[in-house]
Coordinates of C-alpha atoms in Angstrom, one line a residue:
Q1 CA -41.4 288.9 109.5
D2 CA -43.1 291.1 112.0
L3 CA -39.7 292.2 113.4
D4 CA -38.6 293.2 109.9
G5 CA -41.8 295.0 109.1
D6 CA -42.5 292.4 106.4
I7 CA -46.3 292.9 106.5
K8 CA -46.9 291.4 103.0
R9 CA -44.8 288.4 103.9
E10 CA -42.6 288.8 100.8
H11 CA -39.0 288.9 102.2
T12 CA -38.7 285.7 104.2
M13 CA -39.2 282.1 103.1
G14 CA -40.0 279.2 105.4
I15 CA -38.8 275.7 104.7
L16 CA -40.1 272.6 106.4
I17 CA -38.5 269.2 106.0
H18 CA -40.8 266.1 106.6
G19 CA -40.5 262.4 106.4
D20 CA -43.1 260.7 104.3
A21 CA -44.6 258.7 107.2
A22 CA -44.9 261.8 109.3
F23 CA -46.3 264.0 106.6
T24 CA -49.2 261.6 106.1
G25 CA -49.6 260.4 109.7
Q26 CA -49.1 263.3 112.0
G27 CA -52.2 265.4 112.5
V28 CA -50.1 268.6 113.1
V29 CA -49.2 268.5 109.4
S30 CA -52.8 268.6 108.3
E31 CA -53.6 271.3 110.8
S32 CA -50.6 273.4 109.7
L33 CA -51.5 273.2 106.1
Q34 CA -55.0 274.4 107.0
M35 CA -53.5 277.4 108.8
S36 CA -51.4 278.4 105.7
G37 CA -54.1 280.8 104.4
L38 CA -55.5 282.1 107.7
P39 CA -55.1 285.8 108.6
G40 CA -53.4 285.1 111.9
D41 CA -51.0 282.5 110.6
K42 CA -50.0 283.5 107.1
V43 CA -46.3 283.5 106.5
G44 CA -46.2 284.0 102.7
G45 CA -45.9 280.4 101.8
I46 CA -43.8 277.5 103.0
V47 CA -41.7 275.2 100.9
H48 CA -42.2 271.6 102.1
I49 CA -39.5 269.1 101.4
V50 CA -40.7 265.5 102.0
V51 CA -37.9 263.0 102.3
N52 CA -39.9 260.1 100.8
N53 CA -37.7 257.1 101.7
Q54 CA -40.8 254.9 101.4
I55 CA -40.7 253.6 104.9
G56 CA -41.6 254.6 108.4
F57 CA -39.3 252.7 110.8
T58 CA -40.6 249.2 109.8
A59 CA -43.9 250.2 108.1
G60 CA -44.1 250.4 104.3
P61 CA -46.4 252.7 102.2
K62 CA -49.3 250.3 102.2
D63 CA -49.5 250.7 106.0
L64 CA -48.9 254.4 106.1
F65 CA -51.3 256.2 103.8
S66 CA -54.4 255.6 101.7
T67 CA -53.6 258.1 98.9
Y68 CA -51.6 257.3 95.8
Y69 CA -48.7 259.6 96.8
C70 CA -47.7 260.4 100.4
T71 CA -47.9 264.1 99.5
D72 CA -51.5 264.1 98.3
L73 CA -52.5 265.6 101.6
A74 CA -51.4 268.9 100.3
K75 CA -54.1 268.9 97.6
M76 CA -56.4 270.1 100.3
I77 CA -54.9 273.6 99.9
E78 CA -54.2 273.1 96.1
A79 CA -50.5 273.4 96.6
P80 CA -48.3 272.4 93.6
I81 CA -46.6 269.0 94.3
L82 CA -43.3 268.3 92.5
H83 CA -42.1 264.7 92.5
A84 CA -38.3 264.4 92.1
N85 CA -35.9 261.4 92.0
G86 CA -33.6 261.6 95.0
D87 CA -31.0 259.6 93.2
Y88 CA -30.3 262.6 91.0
P89 CA -29.5 265.9 92.8
E90 CA -30.1 268.0 89.7
S91 CA -33.6 266.7 89.4
V92 CA -34.2 267.7 93.0
M93 CA -32.7 271.1 92.4
K94 CA -35.0 271.7 89.5
A95 CA -38.0 270.9 91.7
V96 CA -36.6 273.2 94.4
H97 CA -36.2 276.0 91.9
V98 CA -39.8 275.7 90.7
A99 CA -41.2 275.5 94.3
T100 CA -39.3 278.6 95.4
E101 CA -40.3 280.5 92.4
Y102 CA -43.9 279.6 93.0
Q103 CA -43.7 280.5 96.7
G104 CA -42.1 283.9 95.8
E105 CA -44.7 284.7 93.1
F106 CA -47.9 283.6 94.9
G107 CA -47.0 283.7 98.6
A108 CA -48.4 280.2 98.9
D109 CA -47.2 276.7 99.9
A110 CA -45.4 274.3 97.5
V111 CA -44.4 270.7 98.1
I112 CA -41.4 268.7 96.9
D113 CA -41.8 264.9 97.0
M114 CA -38.1 263.7 97.0
V115 CA -38.5 260.0 96.3
C116 CA -35.5 258.2 97.7
Y117 CA -34.6 255.3 100.0
R118 CA -33.1 254.7 103.5
R119 CA -29.8 252.8 102.9
R120 CA -29.6 251.2 106.3
G121 CA -31.9 250.7 109.3
H122 CA -33.8 253.2 111.3
N123 CA -30.9 253.3 113.8
E124 CA -27.6 251.6 114.5
G125 CA -29.3 248.6 116.0
D126 CA -32.1 248.1 113.5
E127 CA -32.0 245.3 110.9
P128 CA -34.4 246.3 108.1
M129 CA -34.3 242.8 106.4
Y130 CA -36.7 241.5 109.1
T131 CA -39.6 243.5 107.7
Q132 CA -38.4 244.7 104.2
P133 CA -36.4 241.8 102.8
L134 CA -37.1 242.4 99.1
L135 CA -36.6 246.2 99.3
Y136 CA -33.3 245.9 101.2
Q137 CA -31.9 243.2 98.8
K138 CA -32.4 245.8 96.0
I139 CA -30.9 248.7 98.1
S140 CA -27.8 246.7 99.0
N141 CA -27.0 246.3 95.3
H142 CA -28.0 249.8 94.4
P143 CA -25.3 252.5 93.8
T144 CA -25.2 255.4 96.2
V145 CA -26.2 259.0 95.2
R146 CA -22.6 259.9 95.5
T147 CA -21.6 257.2 93.0
H148 CA -24.4 258.1 90.6
Y149 CA -23.5 261.8 90.6
T150 CA -19.7 261.2 90.4
E151 CA -20.3 259.1 87.3
L152 CA -22.5 261.9 85.8
L153 CA -19.9 264.6 86.5
V154 CA -17.1 262.5 85.0
R155 CA -19.2 261.6 82.0
R156 CA -19.9 265.3 81.4
G157 CA -16.2 266.2 81.7
I158 CA -17.0 268.6 84.5
M159 CA -14.7 266.8 87.1
T160 CA -12.3 263.9 87.0
Q161 CA -12.7 260.8 89.1
E162 CA -9.7 261.9 91.2
E163 CA -11.2 265.4 91.9
C164 CA -14.5 263.8 93.0
D165 CA -12.7 261.4 95.3
A166 CA -10.7 264.3 96.8
V167 CA -13.9 266.1 97.7
G168 CA -15.2 263.0 99.4
D169 CA -12.0 262.4 101.2
A170 CA -11.9 266.0 102.5
F171 CA -15.4 265.7 103.8
D172 CA -14.6 262.3 105.5
R173 CA -11.6 264.0 107.2
E174 CA -13.9 266.8 108.5
L175 CA -16.2 264.2 110.0
K176 CA -13.4 262.4 111.7
V177 CA -12.0 265.6 113.2
A178 CA -15.4 266.5 114.5
L179 CA -15.8 263.0 116.0
E180 CA -12.5 263.1 117.8
A181 CA -13.3 266.6 119.2
S182 CA -16.6 265.3 120.5
R183 CA -14.9 262.4 122.2
K184 CA -12.5 264.7 124.1
L185 CA -15.3 266.5 125.8
S186 CA -15.3 265.6 129.5
A187 CA -18.2 263.5 130.7
D188 CA -19.2 266.2 133.2
A189 CA -18.8 269.2 130.9
G190 CA -21.5 271.7 131.4
Q191 CA -22.9 270.0 134.5
Q192 CA -23.6 272.3 137.4
E193 CA -22.1 271.9 140.8
T194 CA -24.4 270.3 143.3
E195 CA -24.9 270.8 146.9
A196 CA -27.2 269.4 149.6
L197 CA -30.7 270.3 148.3
V198 CA -34.1 269.0 149.2
P199 CA -35.2 266.2 146.8
T200 CA -37.4 268.4 144.6
D201 CA -34.9 271.2 144.2
T202 CA -32.4 271.9 141.5
W203 CA -30.2 275.0 141.3
S204 CA -32.6 276.9 139.2
E205 CA -35.7 276.1 141.3
K206 CA -33.8 276.9 144.5
D207 CA -32.7 280.3 143.1
W208 CA -36.1 281.2 141.8
C209 CA -38.8 279.7 144.1
N210 CA -38.5 282.4 146.8
E211 CA -38.3 285.4 144.5
I212 CA -40.6 288.3 145.3
S213 CA -42.5 289.7 142.4
R214 CA -41.4 293.0 141.0
D215 CA -43.5 296.1 141.3
T216 CA -46.1 296.0 138.6
A217 CA -48.4 298.9 139.8
V218 CA -49.7 301.4 137.3
D219 CA -50.9 304.9 138.1
V220 CA -54.7 305.3 138.1
D221 CA -54.6 308.2 135.6
E222 CA -52.7 306.0 133.1
L223 CA -55.3 303.3 133.7
K224 CA -58.1 305.8 133.0
D225 CA -56.4 306.8 129.7
I226 CA -56.3 303.2 128.6
I227 CA -60.0 302.7 129.2
V228 CA -60.9 305.9 127.4
A229 CA -58.8 304.9 124.4
T230 CA -60.1 301.3 124.2
N231 CA -63.7 302.4 124.6
T232 CA -63.4 305.0 121.8
M233 CA -64.6 303.7 118.5
P234 CA -64.1 305.0 115.0
E235 CA -66.8 307.3 113.7
G236 CA -69.7 305.3 112.3
H237 CA -68.5 302.0 113.9
V238 CA -71.8 300.4 115.1
V239 CA -71.3 298.5 118.4
H240 CA -73.7 295.9 119.7
P241 CA -75.9 297.5 122.5
N242 CA -75.0 294.8 125.0
L243 CA -71.3 295.5 124.5
L244 CA -71.8 299.3 124.8
R245 CA -73.2 298.6 128.3
Q246 CA -70.2 296.4 129.1
L247 CA -67.8 299.1 128.0
K248 CA -69.8 301.7 130.0
R249 CA -69.3 299.5 133.1
R250 CA -65.5 299.5 132.5
E251 CA -65.6 303.3 132.7
E252 CA -67.4 303.0 136.0
M253 CA -64.9 300.5 137.2
I254 CA -61.9 302.7 136.5
G255 CA -63.7 305.7 137.9
G256 CA -64.0 303.9 141.2
E257 CA -67.8 303.5 141.1
R258 CA -67.5 299.7 141.1
D259 CA -64.7 297.0 141.4
L260 CA -62.9 295.8 138.3
D261 CA -63.9 292.5 136.7
W262 CA -61.5 290.1 135.0
G263 CA -62.0 291.5 131.4
C264 CA -61.3 295.0 132.5
A265 CA -58.2 294.0 134.4
E266 CA -56.9 292.1 131.4
T267 CA -57.5 295.1 129.1
L268 CA -55.6 297.3 131.5
A269 CA -52.7 294.9 131.8
F270 CA -52.5 294.5 128.0
G271 CA -52.9 298.2 127.4
S272 CA -50.2 299.2 130.0
L273 CA -47.7 296.8 128.4
I274 CA -48.5 298.1 124.9
K275 CA -48.2 301.8 126.0
G276 CA -44.8 300.8 127.4
G277 CA -43.7 299.8 124.0
M278 CA -44.3 296.1 124.1
S279 CA -45.8 294.2 121.1
L280 CA -48.6 291.8 121.9
R281 CA -50.1 288.8 120.2
L282 CA -53.1 286.9 121.4
A283 CA -54.5 283.9 119.6
G284 CA -56.9 281.0 120.3
Q285 CA -60.3 279.8 119.6
D286 CA -62.7 282.7 120.1
S287 CA -60.0 284.8 121.6
G288 CA -61.1 288.0 120.0
R289 CA -64.4 288.1 121.9
G290 CA -63.4 285.6 124.6
T291 CA -65.1 282.2 125.0
F292 CA -67.3 283.7 127.8
S293 CA -67.9 287.1 126.1
H294 CA -65.8 288.9 128.6
R295 CA -62.9 290.3 126.5
H296 CA -64.1 292.0 123.3
A297 CA -60.5 292.8 122.3
V298 CA -61.9 292.8 118.7
V299 CA -65.1 294.9 118.2
R300 CA -67.1 293.9 115.1
D301 CA -69.3 296.5 113.4
Q302 CA -72.9 295.3 113.5
R303 CA -73.6 296.8 110.1
T304 CA -70.5 296.1 108.0
A305 CA -68.9 293.3 110.0
D306 CA -65.6 295.2 109.9
D307 CA -63.3 294.5 112.9
Y308 CA -61.7 297.2 115.1
L309 CA -58.8 296.5 117.5
P310 CA -58.8 299.2 120.2
L311 CA -55.6 298.0 121.8
D312 CA -53.7 298.7 118.5
T313 CA -54.4 302.4 118.9
L314 CA -52.4 302.8 122.2
N315 CA -48.9 302.9 120.7
E316 CA -48.0 303.2 117.0
D317 CA -44.6 301.6 117.7
A318 CA -46.0 298.4 119.2
H319 CA -47.2 295.6 117.0
V320 CA -50.6 294.3 118.3
E321 CA -52.5 291.3 117.0
V322 CA -55.6 289.4 118.3
H323 CA -56.7 286.4 116.3
D324 CA -59.3 283.7 116.4
S325 CA -57.5 280.5 115.6
L326 CA -58.7 277.4 113.8
L327 CA -60.3 274.6 115.8
S328 CA -56.9 273.1 116.7
E329 CA -54.7 272.9 119.7
E330 CA -51.5 271.2 118.6
A331 CA -50.6 273.3 115.6
A332 CA -52.1 276.5 117.0
L333 CA -50.1 276.3 120.2
S334 CA -47.0 275.3 118.3
F335 CA -47.3 278.3 116.1
E336 CA -47.5 280.6 119.1
Y337 CA -44.5 278.9 120.7
G338 CA -42.5 279.5 117.5
Y339 CA -43.6 283.1 117.4
A340 CA -42.5 283.7 121.0
L341 CA -39.2 281.9 120.2
A342 CA -38.5 284.2 117.2
N343 CA -39.7 287.4 118.9
P344 CA -38.8 287.1 122.6
Q345 CA -39.6 290.7 123.4
A346 CA -43.2 290.4 122.5
M347 CA -46.0 289.3 124.9
V348 CA -47.4 286.2 123.2
L349 CA -50.5 284.4 124.5
W350 CA -52.4 281.3 123.4
E351 CA -55.8 280.7 124.9
A352 CA -57.7 277.4 124.9
Q353 CA -61.5 277.6 124.4
F354 CA -61.7 275.5 127.6
G355 CA -58.6 274.4 129.5
D356 CA -59.6 270.8 129.1
F357 CA -58.9 271.1 125.4
A358 CA -55.2 271.7 126.0
N359 CA -54.7 268.0 126.0
G360 CA -54.9 268.2 122.2
A361 CA -51.5 270.1 122.4
Q362 CA -49.8 267.6 124.7
I363 CA -46.9 267.0 122.3
P364 CA -45.7 270.6 122.0
I365 CA -46.3 271.1 125.7
D366 CA -44.1 268.0 126.6
Q367 CA -41.4 268.4 123.9
F368 CA -41.0 272.1 123.5
L369 CA -42.8 274.2 126.1
S370 CA -41.6 272.4 129.2
A371 CA -38.2 271.2 128.0
G372 CA -37.0 273.6 125.2
E373 CA -34.8 275.5 127.6
A374 CA -33.2 272.4 129.1
K375 CA -32.7 270.7 125.7
W376 CA -31.7 273.6 123.5
S377 CA -31.2 276.7 125.8
Q378 CA -34.1 278.2 124.0
L379 CA -36.5 280.5 126.0
A380 CA -40.0 280.9 124.6
G381 CA -42.0 282.9 127.1
V382 CA -45.5 282.1 125.7
T383 CA -48.4 282.5 128.1
I384 CA -51.1 279.9 128.0
L385 CA -54.5 280.8 129.3
L386 CA -56.6 277.8 130.4
P387 CA -60.2 278.3 131.5
H388 CA -60.5 276.0 134.6
G389 CA -62.9 275.5 137.4
Y390 CA -65.8 273.3 138.6
D391 CA -69.1 275.0 137.7
G392 CA -71.1 271.9 137.0
Q393 CA -70.4 271.9 133.2
G394 CA -69.3 268.2 133.1
P395 CA -66.2 266.3 132.4
E396 CA -65.0 268.1 129.2
H397 CA -65.5 271.7 130.4
S398 CA -64.2 271.7 134.0
N399 CA -60.6 270.7 134.3
A400 CA -57.4 272.0 132.6
R401 CA -55.4 269.2 134.2
P402 CA -53.1 271.2 136.5
E403 CA -51.5 268.0 137.6
R404 CA -50.1 267.4 134.1
F405 CA -48.4 270.8 133.9
L406 CA -47.1 270.5 137.5
Q407 CA -45.6 267.1 136.7
L408 CA -43.5 268.8 134.0
C409 CA -42.2 271.5 136.4
A410 CA -38.4 271.4 137.2
E411 CA -35.4 273.6 137.1
G412 CA -37.6 276.8 137.1
N413 CA -38.7 275.9 133.5
M414 CA -42.1 277.6 133.8
T415 CA -44.6 279.4 136.0
V416 CA -47.9 277.8 137.0
A417 CA -50.5 280.0 138.6
N418 CA -54.1 280.0 139.5
C419 CA -55.3 283.6 140.4
S420 CA -58.3 284.3 142.6
T421 CA -58.9 288.0 141.8
A422 CA -58.8 290.3 138.9
S423 CA -56.0 292.4 140.4
Q424 CA -53.8 289.3 140.8
Y425 CA -54.4 288.5 137.1
F426 CA -53.5 292.0 136.2
H427 CA -50.2 292.0 138.1
L428 CA -49.2 288.5 136.9
L429 CA -49.7 289.4 133.3
R430 CA -47.6 292.5 133.8
R431 CA -45.0 290.6 135.6
Q432 CA -44.8 288.1 132.7
G433 CA -44.6 290.9 130.1
L434 CA -41.9 292.9 131.9
A435 CA -39.7 289.8 132.4
G436 CA -38.1 290.5 129.0
N437 CA -35.3 288.0 128.1
H438 CA -36.0 286.1 131.4
R439 CA -39.5 285.3 130.4
R440 CA -40.4 281.7 130.7
P441 CA -43.7 279.9 129.8
L442 CA -46.6 280.9 132.0
I443 CA -49.4 278.4 132.5
L444 CA -52.3 280.4 133.9
F445 CA -55.5 278.8 134.9
T446 CA -58.2 281.3 134.3
P447 CA -61.8 281.4 135.6
K448 CA -65.2 281.0 133.9
S449 CA -68.0 281.8 136.4
M450 CA -65.5 284.1 138.3
L451 CA -65.1 286.4 135.3
R452 CA -68.0 288.5 136.5
D453 CA -68.3 287.3 140.1
P454 CA -68.1 290.3 142.5
R455 CA -66.1 288.1 144.9
A456 CA -63.3 288.0 142.4
A457 CA -63.5 291.7 141.4
S458 CA -60.8 294.2 142.7
P459 CA -60.8 297.9 143.5
R460 CA -58.8 300.0 141.1
E461 CA -56.4 300.8 143.9
D462 CA -55.2 297.2 143.9
L463 CA -53.8 297.8 140.4
A464 CA -52.2 301.1 141.3
N465 CA -50.5 300.1 144.5
D466 CA -49.7 296.4 144.6
R467 CA -47.8 293.6 142.9
F468 CA -48.5 290.0 142.3
E469 CA -48.6 288.0 145.5
E470 CA -47.5 284.4 145.3
V471 CA -49.3 283.5 148.6
I472 CA -52.2 285.4 150.2
I473 CA -53.2 284.9 153.9
D474 CA -56.8 285.4 154.9
A475 CA -57.2 285.3 158.7
P476 CA -59.9 287.8 159.7
G477 CA -59.5 287.1 163.5
G478 CA -55.7 287.3 163.6
K479 CA -53.3 284.4 163.8
E480 CA -53.8 284.0 167.6
K481 CA -57.3 282.7 167.2
V482 CA -56.6 280.3 164.3
K483 CA -57.1 276.6 164.9
R484 CA -57.2 275.4 161.3
V485 CA -55.2 276.5 158.3
V486 CA -56.7 275.6 154.9
F487 CA -54.4 275.9 151.8
C488 CA -56.2 276.3 148.5
S489 CA -55.8 277.8 145.0
G490 CA -58.1 279.6 142.6
K491 CA -61.9 279.6 142.5
V492 CA -62.5 277.3 145.5
Y493 CA -61.2 280.0 147.8
H494 CA -64.3 282.1 147.3
D495 CA -66.6 279.2 148.1
L496 CA -64.5 278.5 151.2
V497 CA -64.9 282.1 152.3
D498 CA -68.7 281.9 152.0
Y499 CA -68.9 278.6 153.8
R500 CA -66.6 279.9 156.6
R501 CA -68.8 282.9 157.1
E502 CA -72.0 280.9 157.0
T503 CA -70.7 278.5 159.7
G504 CA -69.3 281.3 161.9
R505 CA -65.8 280.1 161.8
E506 CA -64.1 283.2 160.4
D507 CA -61.8 283.5 163.5
E508 CA -60.9 279.8 163.7
V509 CA -60.1 279.1 160.1
A510 CA -57.3 280.8 158.1
L511 CA -57.5 280.5 154.3
I512 CA -54.1 280.5 152.5
R513 CA -54.3 281.1 148.7
L514 CA -51.4 279.6 146.7
E515 CA -51.7 281.9 143.8
Q516 CA -48.5 280.6 142.3
L517 CA -48.1 276.8 142.4
Y518 CA -44.7 276.7 140.6
P519 CA -42.1 277.7 141.4
F520 CA -43.5 276.6 144.8
P521 CA -43.3 279.6 147.2
R522 CA -41.4 277.5 149.8
A523 CA -40.2 280.3 152.1
R524 CA -43.7 281.9 152.4
V525 CA -45.4 278.6 153.1
Q526 CA -42.7 277.6 155.7
H527 CA -43.2 280.9 157.5
I528 CA -46.9 280.4 157.6
A529 CA -46.5 276.9 159.0
E530 CA -44.1 278.1 161.7
Q531 CA -46.6 280.8 162.7
H532 CA -49.4 278.2 163.1
A533 CA -47.4 275.3 164.4
D534 CA -50.2 274.1 166.7
C535 CA -52.9 274.3 164.1
E536 CA -54.5 271.6 161.9
F537 CA -53.5 271.9 158.2
I538 CA -55.9 271.1 155.3
Y539 CA -55.4 271.2 151.6
C540 CA -58.6 271.8 149.7
Q541 CA -59.2 271.5 146.0
E542 CA -62.2 271.1 143.7
E543 CA -60.5 268.5 141.5
P544 CA -60.5 264.8 142.2
R545 CA -57.7 263.5 144.4
N546 CA -55.7 262.1 141.5
M547 CA -55.9 265.4 139.7
G548 CA -55.3 269.1 140.5
A549 CA -52.3 270.3 142.6
W550 CA -52.7 267.9 145.5
S551 CA -50.0 265.3 144.6
F552 CA -47.6 268.1 143.7
A553 CA -48.2 270.3 146.7
S554 CA -48.4 267.5 149.3
Q555 CA -44.8 266.5 148.4
R556 CA -43.6 270.0 149.0
F557 CA -45.6 270.3 152.2
N558 CA -44.1 267.1 153.5
E559 CA -40.6 268.4 152.8
L560 CA -41.4 271.4 155.0
G561 CA -42.6 269.2 157.8
I562 CA -46.3 269.9 157.1
A563 CA -48.8 267.0 156.7
P564 CA -52.1 268.5 155.5
R565 CA -55.3 266.5 155.4
Y566 CA -56.8 266.3 151.9
S567 CA -60.2 267.8 151.3
G568 CA -61.6 267.4 147.9
R569 CA -63.3 265.1 145.5
A570 CA -62.5 261.4 145.6
A571 CA -60.1 260.0 143.0
S572 CA -61.9 259.6 139.7
A573 CA -61.3 258.3 136.2
S574 CA -63.4 261.2 134.8
P575 CA -62.4 264.8 135.5
A576 CA -65.9 265.7 136.7
T577 CA -69.4 264.3 137.0
G578 CA -72.0 264.9 134.3
S579 CA -74.7 265.5 136.9
Y580 CA -75.3 269.1 138.0
T581 CA -77.0 267.8 141.2
L582 CA -74.1 265.5 142.0
H583 CA -71.7 268.3 141.3
H584 CA -73.3 270.6 144.0
S585 CA -73.4 267.7 146.4
Q586 CA -69.7 267.0 146.0
Q587 CA -68.9 270.7 146.3
A588 CA -70.8 271.0 149.5
C589 CA -69.0 268.0 151.0
L590 CA -65.5 269.2 150.2
L591 CA -66.3 272.6 151.7
A592 CA -67.7 271.1 154.9
S593 CA -64.7 268.8 155.1
A594 CA -62.3 271.7 154.8
I595 CA -64.0 274.2 157.2
D596 CA -65.9 272.4 160.0
R597 CA -65.4 268.6 159.7
A598 CA -63.0 267.0 162.1

């Protein structure tokens, strides 16, 4: 609809086909219905067709829903529900006609409950008589839909029995031809040639893991223009005084008076892509302001509560949207995945309120995000922003579960990154946006306390001159003096820098930031290992040993002949402790283990 300029959502109709068991049982259905009238998710109404065969594998209606009809769930949005007898196609068509007329007239959802039956088992090996003996005795003696409709057509004199049989025979022949064609496909069709690769490699990963990022620098004058434009409000738009101070600081940042923080770098990345003609859509819980009040992409008038979207003023040819989503992960992320699939040229981002909450979207992550390209050759380059980091906020607000995403990585199917500075974030967002048709999902662990931390801030020159660096080496004394090499990723790097300085080991300890975890930067890591062959290697992370990137990275280190010692929290059932005191004690121990403990 956005590609066609269908702002009123009047020229395109969506159709969803459900099973009765799934319509009542899957939470994503309820979440999606709730989204149907929300500003960021309106599509002008969906026609839902529920194939109500009165069974879910082996479970019957009494086990599947508490309502009278399986479609009663749609009453929550006051959608019309039309019940039709699936034995009679014309009855179903009348329901379809009414539903589509309603959708077209009111731009709202309509539901068709097609009451029917499943003639055989759930699959070829299923015997339904075990669990539904009475039902399947009736079904076995019940005429098929084709038989019913043939009799009706003959009775009306519309077609003869012979003509109806000829239609059926022709369709049977088509099916047999298709079956024979499929059998002739060679067993190895479409398989790629193989060669001697290391165990974790496939062709795609081998070709991609050592790529150097493209140039993503932006001229300082252009960056200044973006800040001027995004800081300019309409006449009479009353901005909160605290936000005015924050916007003023952005002017100082781009003027070179102070380093750029995370929010400013993000605004510049988005703004530069939009000025280049790219459409952008950002959605998620609290994404307009940002969970941690760092973004303010949407500026709300303090007097009228009207919203203003400064990014939308940068290029009239680019479509820009920023939306706060409903309190959902599964349906919300699924919607953004679908948007990215339909509009591959747009920069589409979904942000979790905290990265921990992404586990509510595990189904679309597993089935679509990570495997959509492998299963259906469909690229959907959605970017997922997951606030992550150990700041003492407890087990539900610390860990975006990097290990789960890394476990899904194969064949170059996605990028997983954990940036340590604002400039790295800027360049990675731009790299993702400029990837075009080659854009794959980007899983990006973003900071919380680091959003305003001076240690993570960057001078404006880093945006104007550099590109995203997959690996960053920090060895102040030069490689000749290094005795210990500590690999790390994300926020913990800054704590390691402070501890190294406090203990006077800046010359002896080199800190290696893995900014990109997948595709694993194999060549860069191997080069570092060869340069420090006589050194001790450590891998340091904040997460417990059974979480984070340790399991993923240690396998790849081992394949390169590196055997780093683990430095981090002990294996734990919970992602983090609920005690602030214990958190700091654990953090101190892992830093000491990485920097100065033998």
